[in-house]
Short mmCIF file of C-alpha atoms in Angstrom, two decimals:
data_model
loop_
_atom_site.label_atom_id
_atom_site.label_comp_id
_atom_site.label_asym_id
_atom_site.label_seq_id
_atom_site.Cartn_x
_atom_site.Cartn_y
_atom_site.Cartn_z
CA MET A 1 -0.07 0.27 0.07
CA ARG A 2 3.05 2.41 0.88
CA ILE A 3 4.49 1.46 -2.39
CA ARG A 4 1.31 2.44 -4.29
CA ARG A 5 0.68 5.62 -2.59
CA LEU A 6 4.46 6.59 -3.26
CA LEU A 7 4.11 5.70 -6.66
CA ALA A 8 1.23 7.89 -6.99
CA LEU A 9 2.80 10.84 -5.15
CA LEU A 10 5.66 10.62 -7.94
CA LEU A 11 3.25 10.50 -10.75
CA MET A 12 1.33 13.44 -9.44
CA MET A 13 4.88 15.13 -9.23
CA THR A 14 5.95 14.14 -12.71
CA LEU A 15 2.46 15.61 -13.83
CA ALA A 16 3.13 19.01 -12.23
CA ALA A 17 6.52 19.25 -13.41
CA TRP A 18 5.09 19.44 -16.80
CA MET A 19 2.11 21.16 -16.59
CA PRO A 20 4.01 24.58 -17.11
CA LEU A 21 5.44 23.24 -20.12
CA ALA A 22 2.00 23.53 -22.07
CA TYR A 23 2.74 27.09 -22.78
CA SER A 24 6.39 26.45 -23.06
CA ALA A 25 6.74 27.15 -27.02
CA SER A 26 6.72 30.64 -27.94
CA LYS A 27 4.04 31.06 -30.53
CA THR A 28 2.36 33.71 -32.53
CA VAL A 29 -1.26 34.69 -32.98
CA LEU A 30 -2.81 36.62 -35.79
CA VAL A 31 -6.02 38.40 -35.12
CA LEU A 32 -7.58 39.21 -38.87
CA GLY A 33 -10.40 41.30 -37.75
CA ASP A 34 -12.60 44.76 -38.64
CA SER A 35 -13.59 47.63 -36.73
CA LEU A 36 -14.64 45.42 -33.61
CA SER A 37 -10.99 44.24 -33.24
CA ALA A 38 -9.10 47.38 -34.53
CA GLU A 39 -10.24 49.42 -31.31
CA TYR A 40 -12.43 51.60 -33.20
CA GLY A 41 -14.05 54.72 -31.62
CA ILE A 42 -11.82 54.07 -28.17
CA ALA A 43 -8.56 54.63 -26.98
CA ARG A 44 -5.79 52.58 -28.18
CA GLY A 45 -4.49 49.95 -25.70
CA SER A 46 -8.45 49.47 -24.39
CA GLY A 47 -9.55 46.85 -27.27
CA TRP A 48 -10.19 43.35 -26.56
CA VAL A 49 -7.14 42.51 -28.44
CA SER A 50 -4.75 44.69 -26.28
CA LEU A 51 -6.36 43.08 -23.39
CA LEU A 52 -5.80 39.41 -24.74
CA GLU A 53 -1.88 40.40 -24.69
CA LYS A 54 -2.32 41.43 -20.95
CA ARG A 55 -3.99 38.30 -20.27
CA LEU A 56 -1.55 36.29 -22.00
CA GLN A 57 1.40 37.88 -19.47
CA SER A 58 -0.75 37.36 -16.65
CA GLU A 59 -1.42 33.26 -17.75
CA LYS A 60 2.44 33.43 -18.49
CA VAL A 61 1.66 32.39 -21.89
CA ASP A 62 4.81 33.27 -24.49
CA ALA A 63 2.74 34.17 -27.25
CA ARG A 64 2.94 37.28 -29.84
CA ILE A 65 -0.14 38.89 -30.93
CA VAL A 66 -0.04 40.56 -34.29
CA ASN A 67 -3.25 42.62 -34.99
CA ALA A 68 -4.03 42.78 -38.66
CA SER A 69 -7.35 44.22 -38.21
CA VAL A 70 -8.84 46.90 -40.17
CA SER A 71 -12.02 48.71 -39.91
CA GLY A 72 -14.55 48.52 -42.77
CA GLU A 73 -12.81 45.17 -43.48
CA THR A 74 -14.69 42.35 -45.30
CA THR A 75 -14.32 38.74 -45.62
CA SER A 76 -13.28 39.34 -49.30
CA GLY A 77 -10.60 41.81 -48.30
CA GLY A 78 -9.56 39.51 -45.34
CA ARG A 79 -9.31 36.66 -47.82
CA THR A 80 -7.02 38.98 -50.04
CA ARG A 81 -4.65 40.08 -47.46
CA LEU A 82 -4.30 37.06 -45.63
CA PRO A 83 -1.65 35.06 -47.54
CA ALA A 84 0.65 37.94 -47.29
CA LEU A 85 0.11 37.84 -43.39
CA LEU A 86 0.72 34.40 -43.28
CA GLY A 87 4.08 34.83 -44.97
CA GLU A 88 5.19 37.52 -43.24
CA HIS A 89 4.07 36.53 -39.44
CA ARG A 90 3.95 32.52 -39.80
CA PRO A 91 1.46 32.72 -37.10
CA ASP A 92 0.39 29.28 -35.02
CA THR A 93 -3.02 30.48 -34.58
CA VAL A 94 -5.39 32.38 -36.64
CA VAL A 95 -8.26 34.37 -35.09
CA ILE A 96 -10.69 35.06 -37.98
CA GLU A 97 -12.94 38.01 -36.77
CA LEU A 98 -14.76 38.93 -40.45
CA GLY A 99 -18.21 38.79 -41.50
CA GLY A 100 -19.99 41.80 -39.48
CA ASN A 101 -19.75 44.30 -42.46
CA ASP A 102 -20.81 41.25 -45.12
CA GLY A 103 -23.99 41.21 -43.07
CA LEU A 104 -24.22 44.96 -42.26
CA ARG A 105 -24.23 45.30 -46.63
CA GLY A 106 -26.61 42.57 -47.13
CA LEU A 107 -23.86 40.55 -49.14
CA PRO A 108 -25.06 36.94 -50.12
CA VAL A 109 -24.52 34.57 -47.52
CA PRO A 110 -22.64 31.90 -49.71
CA GLN A 111 -20.20 34.73 -50.88
CA THR A 112 -19.21 35.37 -47.39
CA GLN A 113 -18.84 31.49 -46.47
CA SER A 114 -16.93 30.81 -49.59
CA ASN A 115 -14.38 33.65 -48.31
CA LEU A 116 -14.27 32.51 -44.86
CA ASP A 117 -13.96 29.02 -46.08
CA ALA A 118 -10.80 30.02 -48.37
CA MET A 119 -9.07 31.80 -45.22
CA ILE A 120 -9.19 28.60 -43.23
CA ASP A 121 -7.90 26.73 -45.71
CA ALA A 122 -4.91 29.29 -46.69
CA ALA A 123 -4.44 28.93 -42.52
CA LYS A 124 -4.34 25.33 -42.26
CA LYS A 125 -2.19 25.11 -45.36
CA ALA A 126 0.14 27.49 -43.73
CA GLY A 127 0.02 25.25 -40.63
CA ALA A 128 -1.87 27.10 -38.30
CA LYS A 129 -4.82 26.56 -36.21
CA VAL A 130 -7.98 28.87 -36.52
CA LEU A 131 -10.49 30.43 -34.08
CA LEU A 132 -13.26 31.50 -36.17
CA VAL A 133 -15.53 34.29 -34.31
CA GLY A 134 -19.41 34.20 -34.70
CA MET A 135 -21.11 37.60 -35.30
CA GLN A 136 -24.83 38.13 -35.47
CA ILE A 137 -26.30 41.09 -37.71
CA PRO A 138 -29.58 43.27 -36.76
CA PRO A 139 -32.67 42.03 -38.53
CA ASN A 140 -32.53 45.09 -40.82
CA TYR A 141 -32.84 42.54 -43.91
CA GLY A 142 -35.40 40.39 -42.79
CA ARG A 143 -35.18 37.18 -40.25
CA ASP A 144 -34.16 34.82 -43.29
CA TYR A 145 -31.27 36.57 -44.13
CA THR A 146 -30.29 37.21 -40.12
CA GLU A 147 -30.74 33.70 -39.33
CA ARG A 148 -28.87 32.36 -42.35
CA PHE A 149 -26.16 34.92 -41.43
CA ALA A 150 -25.75 33.76 -38.13
CA ARG A 151 -25.78 29.86 -38.82
CA MET A 152 -23.37 30.23 -41.25
CA PHE A 153 -20.74 30.55 -38.47
CA SER A 154 -21.48 27.47 -36.85
CA LYS A 155 -21.59 25.77 -40.21
CA THR A 156 -18.28 26.89 -41.32
CA SER A 157 -16.77 25.87 -38.15
CA LYS A 158 -18.43 22.31 -38.47
CA GLU A 159 -17.63 21.92 -41.93
CA LYS A 160 -13.96 23.03 -41.68
CA ASP A 161 -13.53 21.45 -38.60
CA VAL A 162 -12.10 24.48 -36.42
CA ALA A 163 -12.52 26.12 -33.40
CA LEU A 164 -15.65 28.56 -32.92
CA VAL A 165 -16.56 31.59 -30.53
CA PRO A 166 -20.39 31.33 -30.78
CA PHE A 167 -21.08 35.09 -30.76
CA LEU A 168 -18.50 37.66 -29.88
CA LEU A 169 -20.66 40.14 -28.55
CA ARG A 170 -22.68 37.67 -26.19
CA GLY A 171 -23.42 39.52 -22.92
CA LEU A 172 -24.19 42.94 -24.58
CA GLU A 173 -27.42 42.38 -26.65
CA ASP A 174 -29.56 44.21 -23.63
CA ARG A 175 -26.91 46.62 -22.86
CA PRO A 176 -27.31 49.70 -24.75
CA ASP A 177 -24.99 51.49 -22.12
CA LEU A 178 -22.11 49.27 -23.60
CA PHE A 179 -22.27 50.78 -27.00
CA GLN A 180 -21.21 53.66 -28.80
CA ALA A 181 -23.54 56.07 -30.27
CA ASP A 182 -23.65 54.54 -33.60
CA ARG A 183 -25.25 51.68 -31.45
CA ILE A 184 -22.59 49.23 -33.54
CA HIS A 185 -19.53 49.47 -31.72
CA PRO A 186 -18.82 48.52 -28.48
CA THR A 187 -17.31 51.03 -25.69
CA ALA A 188 -14.23 50.29 -23.88
CA GLU A 189 -16.19 49.00 -20.87
CA ALA A 190 -17.76 46.47 -23.10
CA GLN A 191 -14.35 45.02 -24.46
CA ARG A 192 -13.71 42.86 -21.54
CA ILE A 193 -16.60 41.01 -21.85
CA MET A 194 -15.59 40.13 -25.47
CA LEU A 195 -12.31 38.97 -24.34
CA GLU A 196 -13.81 36.64 -21.78
CA ASN A 197 -16.04 35.43 -25.12
CA VAL A 198 -12.88 34.60 -26.75
CA TRP A 199 -10.28 33.66 -24.28
CA PRO A 200 -11.73 30.01 -23.50
CA HIS A 201 -11.48 29.24 -26.84
CA LEU A 202 -8.18 30.61 -27.63
CA LYS A 203 -6.58 29.08 -24.45
CA ALA A 204 -7.96 25.69 -25.54
CA LEU A 205 -5.84 26.40 -29.08
CA LEU A 206 -2.77 27.77 -27.31
CA ARG A 207 -2.58 24.41 -24.95
CA LYS A 208 -2.48 22.14 -27.88
#
């Protein structure tokens, strides 16, 4: 019995010694997004991507963040820019936060999904893991379009076998006080909620 306990204790000590190594290799995370990730209308350094950098430091994760987000970006623009970004930064993980502007412009859902598919394929081909960030839009274009747009992200995630943040703005739906005057872009105070929506899914990828 004592031998078993000793062996169990040694096993636990060995596992504990290896746990910090789960994040040991330095990683690069590329965030490809639109104004929601580009700190539109808020002070520099207060957006969720900037807060992510601080979270990585506090969690002692050796990872570099490259924020390639551009306000007004569509999936078409992201698809065009991504190959050069992959070649320049060689990211281990690509966070794709695009599609919202496609929806606000009423672009065909199949077109948007095709662009997301192409970006995911390009990232995977470059050896990167992918985190797709889901988005929803106001019902300006009718219930059918709005629902098809929202389902597109989970559909793409399943078909391409990539991780998914179901909805970047979850928790803000009934909080008009956390949106800027345009009612589209979150305030600085809302950024921590957005980070909490992303972090569990990104954390899981960084552990792999």
